[in-house]
CSV table of C-alpha atoms in Angstrom, one decimal:
chain,number,residue,atom,x,y,z
A,308,MET,CA,120.1,86.8,84.0
A,309,THR,CA,123.6,85.4,83.9
A,310,SER,CA,125.7,84.6,87.0
A,311,GLU,CA,127.7,87.8,86.3
A,312,GLN,CA,124.5,89.9,86.5
A,313,HIS,CA,123.1,88.8,89.9
A,314,THR,CA,122.5,91.5,92.4
A,315,ILE,CA,124.3,91.2,95.8
A,316,HIS,CA,120.9,90.6,97.5
A,317,GLU,CA,120.3,87.6,95.2
A,318,ILE,CA,123.8,86.2,95.6
A,319,PHE,CA,123.9,86.4,99.4
A,320,GLN,CA,120.8,84.2,100.0
A,321,PRO,CA,121.1,81.3,102.5
A,322,LYS,CA,121.1,78.6,99.8
A,323,HIS,CA,124.1,80.2,98.1
A,324,CYS,CA,126.0,81.4,101.1
A,325,GLN,CA,128.1,80.3,104.0
A,326,HIS,CA,128.3,82.5,107.1
A,327,PHE,CA,131.1,82.9,109.6
A,328,SER,CA,131.1,85.0,112.8
A,329,SER,CA,134.1,85.9,114.9
A,330,THR,CA,134.6,84.0,118.1
A,331,GLU,CA,134.2,86.1,121.2
A,332,GLY,CA,137.6,87.0,122.7
A,333,THR,CA,139.6,86.0,119.6
A,334,THR,CA,142.8,87.9,118.9
A,335,ASP,CA,143.1,86.7,115.3
A,336,THR,CA,143.1,89.3,112.6
A,337,LEU,CA,140.3,89.6,110.1
A,338,GLY,CA,142.7,88.4,107.4
A,339,ILE,CA,143.5,85.2,109.3
A,340,ARG,CA,139.8,84.5,110.1
A,341,LEU,CA,139.0,85.1,106.4
A,342,SER,CA,141.7,82.6,105.3
A,343,GLU,CA,140.3,80.0,107.7
A,344,ALA,CA,136.8,80.6,106.5
A,345,MET,CA,137.9,80.2,102.9
A,346,GLY,CA,139.7,77.0,103.8
A,347,THR,CA,136.5,75.7,105.3
A,348,VAL,CA,134.5,76.6,102.1
A,349,LEU,CA,137.1,74.9,99.8
A,350,ASP,CA,137.7,72.0,102.2
A,351,THR,CA,141.5,72.7,102.2
A,352,ASP,CA,144.2,73.7,104.6
A,353,PRO,CA,144.1,77.5,104.7
A,354,ARG,CA,147.9,77.6,104.8
A,355,THR,CA,148.0,76.3,101.2
A,356,LEU,CA,145.8,79.1,99.8
A,357,ASP,CA,147.3,81.8,97.6
A,358,PRO,CA,148.0,84.9,99.6
A,359,LEU,CA,145.0,87.1,100.3
A,360,TYR,CA,147.4,90.0,99.7
A,361,ASN,CA,147.1,89.3,96.0
A,362,VAL,CA,143.5,90.5,95.9
A,363,ILE,CA,143.2,92.9,98.8
A,364,ASN,CA,145.5,94.5,101.4
A,365,PRO,CA,144.9,92.4,104.6
A,366,GLU,CA,146.4,94.9,106.9
A,367,ALA,CA,144.1,97.7,105.6
A,368,LEU,CA,141.2,95.2,105.7
A,369,ASN,CA,141.7,94.7,109.4
A,370,GLU,CA,142.3,98.4,110.2
A,371,LEU,CA,139.2,99.5,108.3
A,372,PHE,CA,137.0,98.1,111.1
A,373,THR,CA,139.0,99.1,114.1
A,374,LEU,CA,137.2,102.4,114.7
A,375,ASN,CA,134.9,102.6,117.7
A,376,SER,CA,131.9,103.9,115.8
A,377,SER,CA,128.2,103.4,116.6
A,378,HIS,CA,127.4,103.3,112.9
A,379,GLN,CA,129.8,100.7,111.7
A,380,SER,CA,126.9,98.3,111.1
A,381,SER,CA,126.3,99.7,107.6
A,382,THR,CA,130.0,99.2,106.5
A,383,GLU,CA,130.9,96.3,104.3
A,384,ILE,CA,133.6,95.1,102.0
A,385,ILE,CA,132.9,93.0,98.9
A,386,PHE,CA,135.5,91.3,96.7
A,387,SER,CA,136.4,88.2,94.8
A,388,TRP,CA,138.8,85.5,95.9
A,389,TYR,CA,139.1,81.9,94.5
A,390,ASP,CA,136.1,82.6,92.2
A,391,HIS,CA,134.0,83.2,95.3
A,392,ALA,CA,132.2,86.5,96.2
A,393,ILE,CA,133.1,87.6,99.8
A,394,ARG,CA,131.2,90.1,101.9
A,395,ILE,CA,132.7,91.3,105.2
A,396,GLN,CA,130.5,93.2,107.6
A,397,GLN,CA,131.1,94.7,111.0
A,398,PRO,CA,131.4,93.3,113.6
A,399,GLY,CA,133.4,90.5,111.9
A,400,LYS,CA,130.7,88.9,109.9
A,401,ILE,CA,132.0,87.0,106.9
A,402,HIS,CA,129.8,85.7,104.1
A,403,ILE,CA,131.2,83.6,101.2
A,404,THR,CA,129.3,82.5,98.2
A,405,ASN,CA,130.1,80.2,95.3
A,406,GLU,CA,129.3,82.9,92.7
A,407,PRO,CA,132.4,83.3,90.5
A,408,LEU,CA,132.4,87.2,90.1
A,409,VAL,CA,131.5,90.3,92.1
A,410,PRO,CA,128.7,92.0,90.2
A,411,GLU,CA,129.3,95.2,88.3
A,412,LEU,CA,128.4,98.4,90.0
A,413,ASP,CA,125.3,100.0,88.6
A,414,ALA,CA,122.2,102.0,89.8
A,415,ASP,CA,121.3,99.0,92.1
A,416,LEU,CA,124.3,99.5,94.4
A,417,PRO,CA,125.9,96.4,95.9
A,418,LEU,CA,124.9,97.6,99.4
A,419,ALA,CA,123.7,96.0,102.6
A,420,THR,CA,120.3,94.8,103.0
A,421,GLU,CA,116.8,103.1,102.7
A,422,PHE,CA,114.6,117.5,99.5
A,423,VAL,CA,113.6,120.0,97.2
A,424,GLY,CA,109.9,120.1,98.0
A,425,ALA,CA,109.6,116.3,98.1
A,426,PRO,CA,110.5,113.8,100.8
A,427,PHE,CA,112.6,111.8,98.3
A,428,GLY,CA,115.0,113.1,95.8
A,429,SER,CA,116.2,111.5,92.6
A,430,THR,CA,116.8,107.8,92.9
A,431,ASP,CA,119.8,108.1,90.6
A,432,ALA,CA,123.3,107.4,91.9
A,433,ILE,CA,126.1,109.9,91.4
A,434,SER,CA,129.4,108.5,90.2
A,435,TYR,CA,132.9,109.9,90.3
A,436,GLU,CA,136.1,108.5,88.8
A,437,TYR,CA,139.4,108.4,90.6
A,438,ALA,CA,142.9,107.3,89.7
A,439,PRO,CA,145.0,104.7,91.6
A,440,THR,CA,147.5,107.5,92.5
A,441,ASP,CA,144.7,109.7,94.0
A,442,ASP,CA,144.3,110.0,97.8
A,443,LEU,CA,141.0,108.0,98.2
A,444,GLY,CA,140.0,109.7,101.4
A,445,THR,CA,140.3,113.1,99.8
A,446,GLU,CA,138.3,111.9,96.7
A,447,VAL,CA,135.5,110.6,99.0
A,448,VAL,CA,135.4,113.9,100.9
A,449,LEU,CA,135.1,115.9,97.7
A,450,ALA,CA,132.4,113.5,96.3
A,451,VAL,CA,130.3,113.7,99.5
A,452,ALA,CA,130.7,117.4,99.8
A,453,ASN,CA,129.6,117.9,96.2
A,454,ALA,CA,126.6,115.7,96.7
A,455,SER,CA,125.5,117.0,100.1
A,456,GLY,CA,126.5,120.7,99.9
A,457,ILE,CA,128.5,120.3,103.2
A,458,ASP,CA,131.8,122.2,103.6
A,459,THR,CA,134.8,119.9,102.8
A,460,GLN,CA,136.5,120.7,106.1
A,461,GLU,CA,133.4,119.5,108.0
A,462,VAL,CA,133.1,116.4,105.8
A,463,THR,CA,136.8,115.6,106.5
A,464,GLU,CA,136.4,115.8,110.3
A,465,ARG,CA,133.2,113.7,110.3
A,466,LEU,CA,134.6,111.1,107.9
A,467,ALA,CA,137.6,110.6,110.2
A,468,ASP,CA,135.2,109.5,112.9
A,469,ARG,CA,133.3,107.2,110.5
A,470,ILE,CA,136.0,105.2,108.7
A,471,ASN,CA,139.7,104.8,108.6
A,472,THR,CA,140.6,106.7,105.5
A,473,ASP,CA,144.2,105.6,105.5
A,474,ALA,CA,143.1,101.9,105.4
A,475,LEU,CA,140.5,102.8,102.7
A,476,ASN,CA,143.2,104.3,100.6
A,477,GLU,CA,145.4,101.2,100.9
A,478,LEU,CA,142.8,98.5,100.5
A,479,PHE,CA,142.8,98.2,96.7
A,480,GLN,CA,146.1,99.9,95.9
A,481,PRO,CA,148.1,98.0,93.2
A,482,LEU,CA,150.6,95.4,94.2
A,483,ALA,CA,154.3,96.4,94.4
A,484,ASP,CA,154.9,95.1,90.9
A,485,GLY,CA,152.0,97.3,89.6
A,486,THR,CA,149.4,94.5,89.4
A,487,PRO,CA,146.0,96.1,90.0
A,488,ARG,CA,143.5,95.0,92.6
A,489,THR,CA,140.1,95.8,90.9
A,490,ASP,CA,137.6,93.1,92.0
A,491,GLY,CA,136.3,94.8,95.1
A,492,TYR,CA,134.0,97.3,96.7
A,493,VAL,CA,133.8,99.1,100.1
A,494,SER,CA,130.4,100.7,101.0
A,495,PHE,CA,129.5,102.6,104.1
A,496,GLY,CA,126.8,105.0,105.3
A,497,PHE,CA,127.9,108.6,105.8
A,498,GLU,CA,125.9,111.9,106.2
A,499,GLY,CA,122.7,110.4,104.9
A,500,TYR,CA,124.4,108.7,101.9
A,501,PHE,CA,125.6,105.3,101.0
A,502,VAL,CA,129.1,105.7,99.7
A,503,THR,CA,130.5,102.8,97.5
A,504,VAL,CA,134.1,102.8,96.5
A,505,SER,CA,135.1,100.3,93.8
A,506,GLY,CA,138.6,99.0,93.3
A,507,ASP,CA,138.4,99.8,89.6
A,508,GLY,CA,138.3,103.6,90.2
A,509,VAL,CA,134.7,104.7,90.8
A,510,ILE,CA,133.1,106.3,93.8
A,511,THR,CA,129.3,106.1,93.8
A,512,ILE,CA,127.0,108.0,96.1
A,513,ARG,CA,123.3,107.5,96.7
A,514,SER,CA,121.1,108.9,99.4
A,515,GLU,CA,119.5,106.6,102.0
A,516,LEU,CA,116.2,108.2,101.2
A,517,ALA,CA,116.5,107.5,97.5
A,518,GLN,CA,117.4,103.8,98.2
A,519,LEU,CA,114.4,103.6,100.6
A,520,LYS,CA,112.1,105.0,97.9
A,521,GLU,CA,113.3,102.5,95.3
A,522,GLN,CA,113.6,99.4,97.5
A,523,GLY,CA,110.6,100.1,99.7
A,524,GLY,CA,110.3,100.3,103.5
A,525,ASN,CA,108.4,101.5,106.5
A,526,ILE,CA,108.5,104.9,108.1
A,527,LEU,CA,107.3,105.9,111.6
A,528,VAL,CA,105.8,109.5,111.9
A,529,VAL,CA,105.9,110.8,115.5
A,530,GLY,CA,105.4,113.9,117.5
A,531,ASP,CA,103.4,115.5,120.3
A,532,VAL,CA,101.6,117.8,117.8
A,533,PRO,CA,98.0,118.6,116.8
A,534,SER,CA,96.3,116.3,114.4
A,535,ASP,CA,96.4,118.9,111.6
A,536,VAL,CA,100.2,118.7,111.6
A,537,PHE,CA,99.9,114.9,110.9
A,538,ASN,CA,97.4,115.8,108.2
A,539,ALA,CA,99.8,118.2,106.6
A,540,GLU,CA,102.6,115.6,106.8
A,541,ARG,CA,100.4,113.0,105.1
A,542,ALA,CA,99.7,115.3,102.2
A,543,TYR,CA,103.4,116.0,102.0
A,544,LEU,CA,104.3,112.4,101.9
A,545,MET,CA,101.5,111.0,99.7
A,546,ASN,CA,100.7,113.9,97.3
A,547,ASP,CA,102.6,113.1,94.2
A,548,PRO,CA,100.6,113.9,91.0
A,549,ASP,CA,103.4,112.6,88.8
A,550,SER,CA,103.1,109.0,90.0
A,551,ILE,CA,100.6,106.2,89.5
A,552,ARG,CA,99.8,104.9,92.9
A,553,HIS,CA,97.7,102.4,94.8
A,554,ASP,CA,97.1,103.7,98.3
A,555,LEU,CA,95.9,101.6,101.2
A,556,VAL,CA,94.7,103.5,104.2
A,557,ALA,CA,94.0,101.9,107.5
A,558,LEU,CA,91.8,104.0,109.9
A,559,LEU,CA,92.0,103.0,113.5
A,560,ASP,CA,91.3,106.3,115.2
A,561,ARG,CA,89.0,108.2,112.7
A,562,THR,CA,86.0,107.5,110.5
A,563,PRO,CA,86.4,107.8,106.7
A,564,THR,CA,84.3,110.9,106.8
A,565,ALA,CA,86.4,112.6,109.4
A,566,PHE,CA,89.6,111.4,107.7
A,567,GLN,CA,88.6,112.9,104.4
A,568,ARG,CA,87.3,116.1,106.0
A,569,GLN,CA,90.3,116.7,108.2
A,570,ALA,CA,93.0,115.7,105.8
A,571,THR,CA,94.8,118.4,103.8
A,572,PRO,CA,93.4,118.1,100.3
A,573,VAL,CA,95.7,116.2,97.9
A,574,ARG,CA,96.0,117.0,94.3
A,575,PRO,CA,94.1,114.5,92.1
A,576,GLY,CA,96.3,112.0,90.3
A,577,PRO,CA,96.0,108.7,88.5
A,578,SER,CA,95.7,106.7,91.8
A,579,ASN,CA,93.4,104.3,93.5
A,580,ILE,CA,92.6,104.5,97.2
A,581,GLU,CA,91.4,101.7,99.4
A,582,ILE,CA,90.3,102.7,102.9
A,583,PHE,CA,90.0,100.0,105.6
A,584,ASP,CA,87.8,101.3,108.4
A,585,TYR,CA,88.6,99.5,111.6
A,586,GLN,CA,85.4,99.9,113.6
A,587,THR,CA,85.3,99.6,117.3
A,588,ALA,CA,82.1,99.0,119.3
A,589,VAL,CA,81.5,102.7,119.7
A,590,ARG,CA,81.7,103.4,116.0
A,591,SER,CA,78.9,102.8,113.5
A,592,THR,CA,79.2,100.3,110.8
A,593,ALA,CA,78.5,100.9,107.1
A,594,ALA,CA,78.5,99.0,103.9
A,595,PRO,CA,81.5,99.2,101.6
A,596,THR,CA,81.2,102.3,99.4
A,597,SER,CA,83.1,103.8,96.6
A,598,SER,CA,83.5,107.1,94.8
A,599,PRO,CA,84.2,106.7,91.1
A,600,GLN,CA,85.4,110.3,90.7
A,601,GLU,CA,88.1,109.8,93.4
A,602,LYS,CA,88.6,106.1,92.9
A,603,VAL,CA,88.1,105.5,96.6
A,604,GLN,CA,86.8,102.3,98.0
A,605,ILE,CA,85.9,102.0,101.7
A,606,THR,CA,85.7,98.7,103.5
A,607,PRO,CA,84.7,98.3,107.1
A,608,ILE,CA,86.7,95.9,109.3
A,609,SER,CA,84.5,95.0,112.3
A,610,GLY,CA,86.6,92.2,113.8
A,611,THR,CA,89.8,92.3,115.7
A,612,LEU,CA,93.1,94.0,115.1
A,613,THR,CA,94.3,90.7,113.8
A,614,ASP,CA,91.6,90.8,111.2
A,615,LEU,CA,92.7,94.3,110.2
A,616,GLN,CA,96.3,93.1,110.0
A,617,ASN,CA,95.4,90.1,107.8
A,618,THR,CA,93.3,92.3,105.5
A,619,LEU,CA,96.2,94.8,105.1
A,620,ILE,CA,98.7,92.0,104.4
A,621,GLN,CA,96.4,90.3,101.8
A,622,SER,CA,95.7,93.6,100.1
A,623,VAL,CA,99.4,94.4,99.9
A,624,ALA,CA,100.2,91.0,98.6
A,625,MET,CA,97.5,91.4,95.9
A,626,GLN,CA,99.5,94.3,94.5
A,627,ASP,CA,102.5,92.1,93.7
A,628,ASP,CA,101.2,91.2,90.2
A,629,LEU,CA,100.3,94.9,89.6
A,630,ILE,CA,103.9,95.9,90.4
A,631,ARG,CA,105.3,93.2,88.2
A,632,ASP,CA,103.1,94.3,85.2
A,633,ASN,CA,103.6,98.0,85.8
A,634,ARG,CA,106.8,99.1,87.4
A,635,SER,CA,105.6,102.8,87.4
A,636,THR,CA,102.9,102.0,90.0
A,637,ASP,CA,103.8,102.9,93.6
A,638,ILE,CA,102.2,101.1,96.5
A,639,GLN,CA,101.8,103.1,99.7
A,640,VAL,CA,100.2,102.2,103.0
A,641,TYR,CA,99.1,104.8,105.5
A,642,VAL,CA,98.1,103.8,109.1
A,643,ASP,CA,96.4,106.8,110.7
A,644,SER,CA,97.3,106.0,114.3
A,645,LEU,CA,99.1,103.2,116.2
A,646,GLN,CA,97.7,104.4,119.5
A,647,PRO,CA,94.7,101.9,119.5
A,648,VAL,CA,97.2,99.1,118.9
A,649,ILE,CA,99.4,100.2,121.8
A,650,GLU,CA,96.3,100.4,124.1
A,651,ALA,CA,94.9,97.0,123.0
A,652,THR,CA,95.3,94.0,125.2
A,653,SER,CA,94.5,91.5,122.4
A,654,ILE,CA,97.7,91.9,120.4
A,655,ASP,CA,101.3,93.0,121.0
A,656,ILE,CA,102.4,96.0,119.0
A,657,GLY,CA,105.4,94.2,117.6
A,658,SER,CA,103.3,91.2,116.5
A,659,PHE,CA,101.0,93.6,114.8
A,660,LEU,CA,103.6,95.6,112.9
A,661,THR,CA,106.2,93.1,111.9
A,662,PRO,CA,104.2,91.1,109.3
A,663,ILE,CA,102.7,94.2,107.8
A,664,CYS,CA,106.2,95.8,107.5
A,665,ARG,CA,107.5,92.6,105.9
A,666,ALA,CA,104.7,92.5,103.4
A,667,ILE,CA,105.2,96.1,102.3
A,668,ARG,CA,109.0,95.6,101.8
A,669,GLY,CA,108.1,92.5,99.8
A,670,VAL,CA,106.4,94.6,97.1
A,671,GLU,CA,108.9,97.4,97.4
A,672,GLY,CA,106.1,99.7,98.7
A,673,LEU,CA,106.2,102.4,101.3
A,674,GLY,CA,104.4,102.3,104.6
A,675,TYR,CA,103.7,105.3,106.9
A,676,TYR,CA,102.6,104.8,110.5
A,677,THR,CA,101.6,107.7,112.7
A,678,LEU,CA,101.9,107.8,116.5
A,679,PRO,CA,101.0,111.0,118.4
A,680,HIS,CA,103.8,110.7,120.9
A,681,ASP,CA,107.0,112.6,121.5
A,682,ARG,CA,110.0,110.7,120.0
A,683,GLY,CA,111.5,110.5,123.5
A,684,SER,CA,108.5,108.6,124.9
A,685,LEU,CA,108.6,104.9,125.9
A,686,ALA,CA,106.0,104.1,123.3
A,687,VAL,CA,108.2,105.3,120.5
A,688,HIS,CA,111.3,103.8,122.0
A,689,GLU,CA,109.8,100.3,122.0
A,690,ILE,CA,108.9,100.3,118.3
A,691,GLU,CA,111.4,102.6,116.6
A,692,SER,CA,113.8,99.9,115.6
A,693,THR,CA,111.0,98.1,113.6
A,694,PHE,CA,111.1,100.9,111.0
A,695,ASP,CA,113.5,101.9,108.2
A,696,ALA,CA,113.2,105.6,109.0
A,697,VAL,CA,111.5,107.9,111.5
A,698,ILE,CA,110.0,111.3,110.8
A,699,GLU,CA,109.8,113.6,113.9
A,700,LEU,CA,107.3,116.5,113.8
A,701,ARG,CA,107.2,119.6,115.9
A,702,VAL,CA,105.5,123.0,115.9
A,703,SER,CA,107.6,126.2,115.8
A,704,GLU,CA,106.9,129.9,115.6
A,705,ARG,CA,107.2,129.6,111.9
A,706,GLY,CA,104.8,126.7,111.5
A,707,PRO,CA,105.1,122.9,111.6
A,708,LYS,CA,108.5,121.3,110.9
A,709,GLN,CA,109.9,117.9,110.4
A,710,ARG,CA,113.2,116.1,110.5
A,711,TRP,CA,114.1,112.6,109.2
A,712,ILE,CA,116.1,110.1,111.2
A,713,LEU,CA,117.9,107.6,108.9
A,714,PRO,CA,119.3,104.7,111.0
A,715,GLN,CA,121.4,102.9,108.4
A,716,THR,CA,123.6,105.9,107.7
A,717,GLY,CA,123.3,107.2,111.3
A,718,TYR,CA,122.1,110.5,110.1
A,719,THR,CA,119.5,113.0,111.2
A,720,THR,CA,118.4,115.9,108.9
A,721,GLU,CA,118.0,119.5,110.0
A,722,TRP,CA,114.5,120.6,110.8
A,723,PHE,CA,112.7,121.8,107.7
A,724,ALA,CA,109.2,123.0,106.9
A,725,ILE,CA,106.3,120.8,105.9
A,726,ILE,CA,105.4,122.3,102.6
A,727,GLU,CA,102.8,121.0,100.2
A,728,ARG,CA,104.3,119.9,97.0
A,729,ARG,CA,103.4,121.7,93.9
């Protein structure tokens, strides 16, 4: 991999990057603060630097972040100046690296550090070209409307609350003499999508769910609903006969027999299943067993919740080589109930979850954790921010339904039915 092919995630690592945050109460514009930061990086007087205007419109840069939006945290601008890659994030966070070029835009979008009968759609990004003379706000509206199916008028109204479209339009406009500004990107979350606008005339859209599927993450499943609704949701999430998977199941509230009996049957696929049976004093112990036909291995964990935590982390870590050798293998972890962890006095729920979630993200796997509480409950409120997405379940007159809460793009889907995939 050459320096021009690094991903944004690799470039903006601590060993490559210097970070600058705005001073509380400062009245300096973002352009001034950026010039001062670059002066520090280059060890020179910022007044001697070539104008920032030559690479990006500093007035538009400042205005892009002036909106009072609760979802500005996913907005960022990336561009090159003095052979350094610069990333600006709300609220006023500046990151500068010594990498010479901004990476080219491809399927792995340079974004912040994630239905059609399936919880995740295609992981492919959708790209649209625009001309320097086009109204960029209008082009973004058309692109999002086309991808999401939302009426353009609705998209226009919502986008105006999300980002300053006039500033977006001016940010990479050519200089007065016609010199183009092409070395930059703006990305932001909108209506469940990450929208990336490049200075060289491309708008790229990718759903937050698709990014979550590809990059891995952890999802909390909640609802004050019967257990059979959670069973149906598990089948919906984990039943994918087209993928090769290694599933790790942690049982804290059910025995393996009860779990397999109560769960909605999943279609057989080329997958392996490991079940870790956390056994409390009132539950009987059993020797590890396996079922060659179903490729299921059951291992009892008779110690503490910390023992279960360590076992899960070690098992997830062991899949790292498997993923490296076979990119088509998906790692999924399913925790049947977090209720015993909440009730435990031996370990804090956050201390239990954080290392497990980190391990799953490390192998680009997906973790699902169920909690039989209403989303508005204190128990859910205390842990919701740990997860990359939340699925809320409810029972309606037409059967069980779900909706997805996607925090990075500040988007909540409509309620839709839990339907077994075919």
